[in-house]
Short mmCIF file of C-alpha atoms in Angstrom, two decimals:
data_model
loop_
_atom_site.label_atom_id
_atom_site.label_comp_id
_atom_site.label_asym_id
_atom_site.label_seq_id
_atom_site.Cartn_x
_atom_site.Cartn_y
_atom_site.Cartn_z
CA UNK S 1 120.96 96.43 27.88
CA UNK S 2 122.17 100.00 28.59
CA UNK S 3 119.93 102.92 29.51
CA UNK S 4 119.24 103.87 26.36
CA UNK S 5 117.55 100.08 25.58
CA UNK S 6 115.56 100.39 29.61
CA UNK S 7 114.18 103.81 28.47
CA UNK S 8 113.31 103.21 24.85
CA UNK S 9 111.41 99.73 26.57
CA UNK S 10 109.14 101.67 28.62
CA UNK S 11 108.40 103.95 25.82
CA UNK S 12 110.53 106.89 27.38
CA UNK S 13 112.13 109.84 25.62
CA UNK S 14 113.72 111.89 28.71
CA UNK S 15 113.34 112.59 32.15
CA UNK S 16 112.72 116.32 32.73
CA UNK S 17 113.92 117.69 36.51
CA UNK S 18 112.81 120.83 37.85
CA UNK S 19 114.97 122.06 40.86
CA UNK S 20 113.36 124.08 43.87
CA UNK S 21 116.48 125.16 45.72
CA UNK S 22 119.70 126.81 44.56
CA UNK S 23 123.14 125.65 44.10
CA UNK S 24 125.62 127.80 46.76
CA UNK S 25 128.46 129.37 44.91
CA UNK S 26 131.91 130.22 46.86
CA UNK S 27 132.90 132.90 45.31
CA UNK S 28 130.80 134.99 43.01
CA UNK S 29 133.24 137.76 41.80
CA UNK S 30 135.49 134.64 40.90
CA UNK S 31 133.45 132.82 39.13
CA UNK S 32 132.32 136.42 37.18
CA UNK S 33 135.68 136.76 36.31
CA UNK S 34 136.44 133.50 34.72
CA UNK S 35 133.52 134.06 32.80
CA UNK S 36 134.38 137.35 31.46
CA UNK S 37 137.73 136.13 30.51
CA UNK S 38 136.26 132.90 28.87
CA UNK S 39 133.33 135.11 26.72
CA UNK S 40 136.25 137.56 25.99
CA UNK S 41 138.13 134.53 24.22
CA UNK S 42 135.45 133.44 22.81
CA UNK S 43 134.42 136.59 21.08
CA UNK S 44 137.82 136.84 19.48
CA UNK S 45 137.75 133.39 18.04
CA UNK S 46 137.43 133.19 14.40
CA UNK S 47 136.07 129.61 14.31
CA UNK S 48 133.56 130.70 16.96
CA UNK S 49 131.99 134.20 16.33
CA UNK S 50 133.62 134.89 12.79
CA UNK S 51 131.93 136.39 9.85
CA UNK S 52 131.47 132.32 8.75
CA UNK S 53 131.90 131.12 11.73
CA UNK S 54 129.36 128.49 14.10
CA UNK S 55 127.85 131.56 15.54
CA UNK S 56 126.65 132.57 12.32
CA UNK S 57 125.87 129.14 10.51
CA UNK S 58 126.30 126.79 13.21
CA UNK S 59 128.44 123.56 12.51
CA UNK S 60 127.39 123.75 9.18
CA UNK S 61 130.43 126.19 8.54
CA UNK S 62 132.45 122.83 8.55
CA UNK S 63 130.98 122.01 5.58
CA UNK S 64 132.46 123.93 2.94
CA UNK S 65 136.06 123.54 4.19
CA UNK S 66 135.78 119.47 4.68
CA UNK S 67 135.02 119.50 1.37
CA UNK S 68 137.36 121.48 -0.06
CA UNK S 69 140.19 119.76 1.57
CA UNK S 70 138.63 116.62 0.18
CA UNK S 71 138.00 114.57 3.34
CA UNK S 72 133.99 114.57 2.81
CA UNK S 73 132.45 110.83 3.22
CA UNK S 74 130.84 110.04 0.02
CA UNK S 75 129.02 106.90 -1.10
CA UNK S 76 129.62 105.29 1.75
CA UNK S 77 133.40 105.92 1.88
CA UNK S 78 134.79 104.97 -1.40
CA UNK S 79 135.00 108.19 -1.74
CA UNK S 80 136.44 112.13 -0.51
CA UNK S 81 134.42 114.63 -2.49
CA UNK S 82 131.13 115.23 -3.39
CA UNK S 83 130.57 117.47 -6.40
CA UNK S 84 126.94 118.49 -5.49
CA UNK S 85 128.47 119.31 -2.39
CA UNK S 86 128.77 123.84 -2.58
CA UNK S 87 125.36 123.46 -3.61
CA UNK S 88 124.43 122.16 0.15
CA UNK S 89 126.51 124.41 2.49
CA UNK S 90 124.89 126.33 5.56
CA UNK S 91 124.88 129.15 3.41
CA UNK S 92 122.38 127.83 1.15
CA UNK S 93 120.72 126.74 4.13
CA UNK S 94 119.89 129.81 5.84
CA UNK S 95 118.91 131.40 1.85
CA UNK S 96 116.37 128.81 1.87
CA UNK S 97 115.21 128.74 5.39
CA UNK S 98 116.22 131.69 6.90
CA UNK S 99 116.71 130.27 10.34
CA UNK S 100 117.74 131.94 13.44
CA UNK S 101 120.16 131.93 16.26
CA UNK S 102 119.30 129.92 19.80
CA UNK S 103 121.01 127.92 21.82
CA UNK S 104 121.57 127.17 25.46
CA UNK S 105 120.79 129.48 28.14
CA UNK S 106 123.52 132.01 28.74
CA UNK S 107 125.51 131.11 25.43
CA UNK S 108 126.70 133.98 23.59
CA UNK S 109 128.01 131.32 20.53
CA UNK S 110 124.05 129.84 19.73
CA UNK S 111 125.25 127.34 17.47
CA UNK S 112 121.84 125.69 16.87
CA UNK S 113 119.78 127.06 14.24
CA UNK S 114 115.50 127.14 13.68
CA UNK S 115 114.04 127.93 10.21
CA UNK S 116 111.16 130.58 9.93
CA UNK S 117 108.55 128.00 10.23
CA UNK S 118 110.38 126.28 13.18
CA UNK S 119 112.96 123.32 11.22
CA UNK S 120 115.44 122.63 12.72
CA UNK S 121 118.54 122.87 11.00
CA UNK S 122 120.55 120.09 10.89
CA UNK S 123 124.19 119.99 12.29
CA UNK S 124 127.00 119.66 9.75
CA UNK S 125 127.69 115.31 10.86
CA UNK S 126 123.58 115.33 9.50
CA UNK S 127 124.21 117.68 6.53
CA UNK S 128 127.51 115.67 5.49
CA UNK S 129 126.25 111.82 6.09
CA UNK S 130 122.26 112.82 4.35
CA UNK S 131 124.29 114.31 1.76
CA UNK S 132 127.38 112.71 0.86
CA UNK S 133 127.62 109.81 1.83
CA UNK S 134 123.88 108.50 0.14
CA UNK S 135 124.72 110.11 -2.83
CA UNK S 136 121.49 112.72 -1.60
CA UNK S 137 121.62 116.31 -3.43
CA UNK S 138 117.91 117.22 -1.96
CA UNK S 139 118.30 119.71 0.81
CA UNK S 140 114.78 119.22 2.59
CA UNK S 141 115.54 115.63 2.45
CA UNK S 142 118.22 116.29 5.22
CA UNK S 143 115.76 118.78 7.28
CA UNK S 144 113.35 115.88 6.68
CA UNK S 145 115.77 113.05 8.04
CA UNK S 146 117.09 115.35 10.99
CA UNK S 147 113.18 115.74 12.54
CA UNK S 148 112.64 111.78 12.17
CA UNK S 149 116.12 110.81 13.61
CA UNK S 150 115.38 113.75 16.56
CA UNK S 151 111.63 112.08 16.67
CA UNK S 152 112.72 109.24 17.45
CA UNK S 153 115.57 108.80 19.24
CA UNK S 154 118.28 107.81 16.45
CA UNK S 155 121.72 109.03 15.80
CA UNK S 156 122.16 110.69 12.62
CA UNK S 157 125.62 109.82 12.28
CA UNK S 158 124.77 106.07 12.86
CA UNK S 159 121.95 105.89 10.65
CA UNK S 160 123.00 107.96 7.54
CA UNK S 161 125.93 105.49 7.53
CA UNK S 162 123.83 102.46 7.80
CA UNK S 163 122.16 103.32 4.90
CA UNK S 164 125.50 104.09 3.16
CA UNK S 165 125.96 100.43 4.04
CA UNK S 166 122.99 99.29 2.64
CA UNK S 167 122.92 101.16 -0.39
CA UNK S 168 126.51 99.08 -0.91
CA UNK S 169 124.97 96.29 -0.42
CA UNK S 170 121.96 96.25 -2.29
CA UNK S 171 123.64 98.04 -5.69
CA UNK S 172 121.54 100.89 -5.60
CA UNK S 173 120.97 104.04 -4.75
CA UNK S 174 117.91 106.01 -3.12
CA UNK S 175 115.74 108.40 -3.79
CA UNK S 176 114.89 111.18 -1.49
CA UNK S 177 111.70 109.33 -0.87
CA UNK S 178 113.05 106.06 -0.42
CA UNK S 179 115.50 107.50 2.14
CA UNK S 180 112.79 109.06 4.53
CA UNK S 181 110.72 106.21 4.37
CA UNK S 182 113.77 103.67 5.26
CA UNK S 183 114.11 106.03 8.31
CA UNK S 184 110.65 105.27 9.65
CA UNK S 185 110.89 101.48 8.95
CA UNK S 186 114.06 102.00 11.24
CA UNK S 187 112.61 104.23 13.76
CA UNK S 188 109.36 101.11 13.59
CA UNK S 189 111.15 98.16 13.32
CA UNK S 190 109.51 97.09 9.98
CA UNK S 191 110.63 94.96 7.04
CA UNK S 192 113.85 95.52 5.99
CA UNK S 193 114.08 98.54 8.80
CA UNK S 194 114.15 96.02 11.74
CA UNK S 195 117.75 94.68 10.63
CA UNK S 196 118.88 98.32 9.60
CA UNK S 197 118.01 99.39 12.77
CA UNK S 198 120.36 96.96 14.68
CA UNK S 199 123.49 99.01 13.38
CA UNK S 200 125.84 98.59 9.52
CA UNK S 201 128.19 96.07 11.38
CA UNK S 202 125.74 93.59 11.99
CA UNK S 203 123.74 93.89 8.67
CA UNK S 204 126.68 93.65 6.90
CA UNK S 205 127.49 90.61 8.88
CA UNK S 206 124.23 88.97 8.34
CA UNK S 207 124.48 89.53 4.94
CA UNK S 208 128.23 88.28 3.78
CA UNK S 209 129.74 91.85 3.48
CA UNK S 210 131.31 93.07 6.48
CA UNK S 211 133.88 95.02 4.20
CA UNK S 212 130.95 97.68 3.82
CA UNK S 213 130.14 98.38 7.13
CA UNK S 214 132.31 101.23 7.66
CA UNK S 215 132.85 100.84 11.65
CA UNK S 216 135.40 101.32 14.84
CA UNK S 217 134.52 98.75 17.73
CA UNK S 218 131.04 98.50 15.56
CA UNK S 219 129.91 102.21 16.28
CA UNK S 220 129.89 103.74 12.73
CA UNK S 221 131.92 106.83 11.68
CA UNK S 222 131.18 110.38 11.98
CA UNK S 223 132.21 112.67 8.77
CA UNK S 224 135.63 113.70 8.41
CA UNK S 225 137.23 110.32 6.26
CA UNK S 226 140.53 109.58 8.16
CA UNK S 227 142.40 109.37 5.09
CA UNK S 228 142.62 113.37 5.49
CA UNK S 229 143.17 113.67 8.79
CA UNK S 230 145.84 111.18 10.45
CA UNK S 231 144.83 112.50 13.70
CA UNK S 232 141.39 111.44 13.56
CA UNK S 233 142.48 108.13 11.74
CA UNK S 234 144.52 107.58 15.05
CA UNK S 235 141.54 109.19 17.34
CA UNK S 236 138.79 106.50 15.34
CA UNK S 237 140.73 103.58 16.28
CA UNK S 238 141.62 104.15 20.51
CA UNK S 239 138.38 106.37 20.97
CA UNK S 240 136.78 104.12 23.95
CA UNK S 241 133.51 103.75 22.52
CA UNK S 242 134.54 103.52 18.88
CA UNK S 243 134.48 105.75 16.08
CA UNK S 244 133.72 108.91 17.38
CA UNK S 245 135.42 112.57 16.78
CA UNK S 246 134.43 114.07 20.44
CA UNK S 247 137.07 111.87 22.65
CA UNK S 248 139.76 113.39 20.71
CA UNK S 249 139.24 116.19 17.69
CA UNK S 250 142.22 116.45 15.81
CA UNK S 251 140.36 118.20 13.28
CA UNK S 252 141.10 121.25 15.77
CA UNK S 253 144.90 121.62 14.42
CA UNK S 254 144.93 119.86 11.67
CA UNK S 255 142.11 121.66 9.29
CA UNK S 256 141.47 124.54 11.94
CA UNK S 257 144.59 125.27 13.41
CA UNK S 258 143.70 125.54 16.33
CA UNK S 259 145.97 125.93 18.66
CA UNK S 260 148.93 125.83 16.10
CA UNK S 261 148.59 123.79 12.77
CA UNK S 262 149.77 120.05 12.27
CA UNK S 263 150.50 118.55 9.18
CA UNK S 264 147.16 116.60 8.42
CA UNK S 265 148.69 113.56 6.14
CA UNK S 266 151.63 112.27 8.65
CA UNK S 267 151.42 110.53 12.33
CA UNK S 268 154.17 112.40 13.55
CA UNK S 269 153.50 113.62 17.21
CA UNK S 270 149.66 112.71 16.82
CA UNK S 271 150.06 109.56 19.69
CA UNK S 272 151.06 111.97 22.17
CA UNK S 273 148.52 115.20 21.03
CA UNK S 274 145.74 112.28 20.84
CA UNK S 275 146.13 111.43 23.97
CA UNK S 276 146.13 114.47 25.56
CA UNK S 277 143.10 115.72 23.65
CA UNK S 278 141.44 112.45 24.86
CA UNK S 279 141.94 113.21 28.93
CA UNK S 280 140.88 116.66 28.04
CA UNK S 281 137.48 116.54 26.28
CA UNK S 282 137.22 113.40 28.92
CA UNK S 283 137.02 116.45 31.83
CA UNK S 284 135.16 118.48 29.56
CA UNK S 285 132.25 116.84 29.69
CA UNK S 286 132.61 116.23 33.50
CA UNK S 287 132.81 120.26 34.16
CA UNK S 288 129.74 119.64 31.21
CA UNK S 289 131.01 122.45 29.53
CA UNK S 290 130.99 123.29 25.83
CA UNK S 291 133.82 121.75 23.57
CA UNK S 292 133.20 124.57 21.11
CA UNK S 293 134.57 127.14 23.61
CA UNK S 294 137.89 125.18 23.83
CA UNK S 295 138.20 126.80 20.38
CA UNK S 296 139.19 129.52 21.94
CA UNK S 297 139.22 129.24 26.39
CA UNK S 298 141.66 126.77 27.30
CA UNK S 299 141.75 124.57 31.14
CA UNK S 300 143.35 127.41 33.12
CA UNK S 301 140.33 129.62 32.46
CA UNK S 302 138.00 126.63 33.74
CA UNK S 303 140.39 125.55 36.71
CA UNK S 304 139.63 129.11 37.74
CA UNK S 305 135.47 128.91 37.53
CA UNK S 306 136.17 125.76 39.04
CA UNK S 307 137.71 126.96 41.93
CA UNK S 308 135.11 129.80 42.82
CA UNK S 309 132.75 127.41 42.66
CA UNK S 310 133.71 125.08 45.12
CA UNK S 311 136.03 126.40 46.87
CA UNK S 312 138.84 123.88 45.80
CA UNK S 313 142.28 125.71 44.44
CA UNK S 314 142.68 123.63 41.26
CA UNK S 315 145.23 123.90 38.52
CA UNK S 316 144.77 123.49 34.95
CA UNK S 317 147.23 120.24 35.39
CA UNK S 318 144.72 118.97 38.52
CA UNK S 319 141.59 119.12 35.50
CA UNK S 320 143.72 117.26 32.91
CA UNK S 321 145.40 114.49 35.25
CA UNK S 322 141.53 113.73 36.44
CA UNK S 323 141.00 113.40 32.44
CA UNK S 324 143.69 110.80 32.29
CA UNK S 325 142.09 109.59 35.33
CA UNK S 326 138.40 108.80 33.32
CA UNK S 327 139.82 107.87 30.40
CA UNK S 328 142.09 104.81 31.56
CA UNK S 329 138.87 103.96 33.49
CA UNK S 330 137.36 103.45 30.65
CA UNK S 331 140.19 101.62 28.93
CA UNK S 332 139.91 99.35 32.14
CA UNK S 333 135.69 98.84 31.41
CA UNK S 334 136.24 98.22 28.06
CA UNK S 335 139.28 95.45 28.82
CA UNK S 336 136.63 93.86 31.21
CA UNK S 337 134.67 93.66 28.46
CA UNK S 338 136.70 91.49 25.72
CA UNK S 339 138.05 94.34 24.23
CA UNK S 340 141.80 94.86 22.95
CA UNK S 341 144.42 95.94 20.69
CA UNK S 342 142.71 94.00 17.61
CA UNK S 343 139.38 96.14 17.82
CA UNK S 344 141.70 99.60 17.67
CA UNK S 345 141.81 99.30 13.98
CA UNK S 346 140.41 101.26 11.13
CA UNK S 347 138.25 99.23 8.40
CA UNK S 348 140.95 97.20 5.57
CA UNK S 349 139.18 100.43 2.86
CA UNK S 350 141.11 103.61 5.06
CA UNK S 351 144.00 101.27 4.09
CA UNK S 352 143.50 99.97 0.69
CA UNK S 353 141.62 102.34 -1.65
CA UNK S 354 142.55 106.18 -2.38
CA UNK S 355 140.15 108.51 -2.12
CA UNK S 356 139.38 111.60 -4.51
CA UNK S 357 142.54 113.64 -5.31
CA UNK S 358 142.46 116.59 -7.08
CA UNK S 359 143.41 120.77 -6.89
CA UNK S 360 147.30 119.30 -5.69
CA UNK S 361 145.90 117.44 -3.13
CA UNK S 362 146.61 113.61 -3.20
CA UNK S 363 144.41 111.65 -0.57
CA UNK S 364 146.45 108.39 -0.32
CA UNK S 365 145.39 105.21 1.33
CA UNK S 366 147.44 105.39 4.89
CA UNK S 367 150.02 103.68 5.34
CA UNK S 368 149.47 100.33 7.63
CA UNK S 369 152.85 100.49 8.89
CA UNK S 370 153.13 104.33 9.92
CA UNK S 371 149.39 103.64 11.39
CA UNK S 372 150.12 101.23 13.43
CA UNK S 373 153.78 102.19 14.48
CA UNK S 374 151.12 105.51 15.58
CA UNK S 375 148.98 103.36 17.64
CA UNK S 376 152.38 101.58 19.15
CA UNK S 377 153.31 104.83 20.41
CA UNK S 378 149.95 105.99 21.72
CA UNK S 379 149.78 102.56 24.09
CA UNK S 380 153.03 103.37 25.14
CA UNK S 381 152.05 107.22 25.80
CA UNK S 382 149.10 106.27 27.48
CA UNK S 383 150.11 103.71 29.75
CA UNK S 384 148.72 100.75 27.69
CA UNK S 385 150.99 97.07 27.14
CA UNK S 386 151.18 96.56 23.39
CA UNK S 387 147.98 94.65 23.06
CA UNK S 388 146.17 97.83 24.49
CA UNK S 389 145.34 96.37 27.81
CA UNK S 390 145.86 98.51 31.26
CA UNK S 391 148.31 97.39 33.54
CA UNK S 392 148.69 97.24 37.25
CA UNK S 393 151.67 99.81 37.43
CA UNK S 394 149.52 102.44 35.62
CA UNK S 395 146.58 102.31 37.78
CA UNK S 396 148.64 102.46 40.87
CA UNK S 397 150.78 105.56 39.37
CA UNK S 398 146.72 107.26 38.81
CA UNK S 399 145.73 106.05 42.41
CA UNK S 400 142.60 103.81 40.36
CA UNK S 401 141.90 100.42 41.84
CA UNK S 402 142.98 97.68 39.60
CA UNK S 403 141.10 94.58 38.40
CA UNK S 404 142.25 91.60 37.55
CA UNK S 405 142.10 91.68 33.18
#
């Protein structure tokens, strides 16, 4: 098992490390300066530190405008819209709990949010997938769900959808109740909780109907339904560790517009933008900085703090070729592993059912063909044969040693 499975065995949350010495800095005035220009971006971002904005509701403020461009998870994907759903926004939130600002040291964004009597507010994946996608309209059943799933250990996204999944497969649905107490039969291991709690893909499995676990490479997915957003149709299926929205965020351009706007309903150009996006959230979270401030900051402004902190001269271009660098690593660990071509797919429903139209918006089932001619052009782009696997002349072009696949 992974790290996760070594911790959770010896009963162990996190490892806390406290630091007696301090980290040398090259240059100071450098570093200051990046800084400034990064917070100055920042504070002119819209997105960021707008009157709706994450500052002000956190990622919550997704949730009004996935919903109005119909793209909103519901009942476990056989659906886009969720009528109940302005009833549920962060703005009813903080009426209700009247939470607060705080976030991490030095942030001037403070996405995360804490009630008046210390909840903590759930982040808009939680709010969407407790909502949504269980058919849930109860508001402090989603602050209720958050605290268990942060108690013990388990992904929101993951388990909201595996009860999605189960709700499928058992013809009914659940009551606020019923969905907090599935939670802690997860979180224990007990009765029908112990197989919930070993993912959708392999209940489903276990139980005839794999057509309802709603999965990419078995990890299940997050809440923006690809059949609005062709970009993160494309971004589900050759994310490394499955369906996931932070290797690649198309939502960025094509529902924020951010940096310029892409059409949200055609592949066009998304292979190539993908890509990209994936080498540059992949240094992202080497630098461990925040995504949200590449909302507004871009590479250059990091290459810069970069550079006065180490000393090293380094070019946007440097940061995103060691990107590219990670993420055909990864492609290479995952191609060790059994993986290829065949599990860079989308579930058969993304490609056979529509989902809610409505207000002159059609949400279409996408198109196998332009889907896959997508994911043609990505392997191509990203130095992959046509059955997804890395090749020798790519790894020597990115100076990585090459193994034997």
């Amino acid at each position: 098992g992974g790290l996760g499975l070594v911790m959770a065995k010896k009963n162990l949350k996190y490892v806390s490390v406290q630091g007696s010495g301090r980290t040398a800095v090259y240059d100071r005035d450098e570093v200051k300066k990046a800084r400034e220009r990064i917070f100055r971006l920042a504070s002119t971002s819209p997105v960021l530190m707008g009157e709706f904005g994450i500052a002000n509701y956190g990622t919550g403020a997704l949730y009004d405008l996935i919903h109005a461009r119909r793209m909103m998870p519901t009942d476990n994907f056989r659906a886009t819209q969720f009528s109940p759903a302005p009833t549920l926004n962060a703005y009813h939130y903080k009426e209700r709990y009247q939470f607060k600002r705080t976030g991490c040291a030095g942030c001037s964004i403070l996405c995360k949010k804490v009630g008046r009597n210390g909840e903590m507010m759930p982040e808009f994946e939680t709010m969407s997938h407790f909502t949504a996608l269980i058919k849930n309209s109860d508001m402090e059943t989603v602050v209720e769900a958050n605290r268990i799933c942060g108690e013990a250990g388990m992904d929101t996204v993951s388990a909201g959808a595996t009860l999605a999944c189960y709700m499928e497969i058992a013809e009914k649905d659940l009551s606020p109740g019923e969905v907090t107490a599935l939670l802690r039969d997860i979180a224990h291991a007990r009765g029908v909780g112990a197989g919930l709690g070993l993912g959708s893909q392999r209940y489903a499995r276990g139980k005839g109907r794999e057509d309802a676990a709603i999965t990419v490479k078995k990890q299940e997915l997050p809440a923006y339904d690809p059949r609005g957003s062709y970009g993160m149709a494309l971004a589900y299926a050759t994310s490394t560790r499955g369906g996931c929205h932070l290797r690649a965020y198309p939502i960025s351009h094509e529902i924020l517009r951010k940096p310029v706007a892409t059409d949200r309903f055609s592949f066009s150009g998304k292979a190539r933008i993908i890509k990209i996006s994936e080498d540059l959230n992949a240094i992202v979270d080497s630098l461990v900085a925040c995504k949200f401030l590449f909302f507004a900051a871009t590479l250059e402004e990091y290459a810069q703090a970069f550079a006065g902190v180490t000393g090293v001269q380094t070019t946007a271009q440097d940061l995103l070729g060691v990107g590219e660098r990670i993420y055909y690593n990864e492609c290479m660990m995952n191609a060790m592993n059994g993986f290829d071509g065949s599990d860079c797919d989308l579930p058969e429903r993304f490609f056979a059912s529509t989902g809610t139209s409505g207000d002159g918006i059609t949400v279409a089932p996408i198109d196998r063909d332009d889907f896959l001619r997508a994911r043609s052009d990505y392997y191509r782009i990203r130095g992959l044969d046509q059955r997804g696997i890395p090749t020798r002349e790519k790894c020597k072009e990115l100076g990585i040693e090459w193994n034997d696949l």
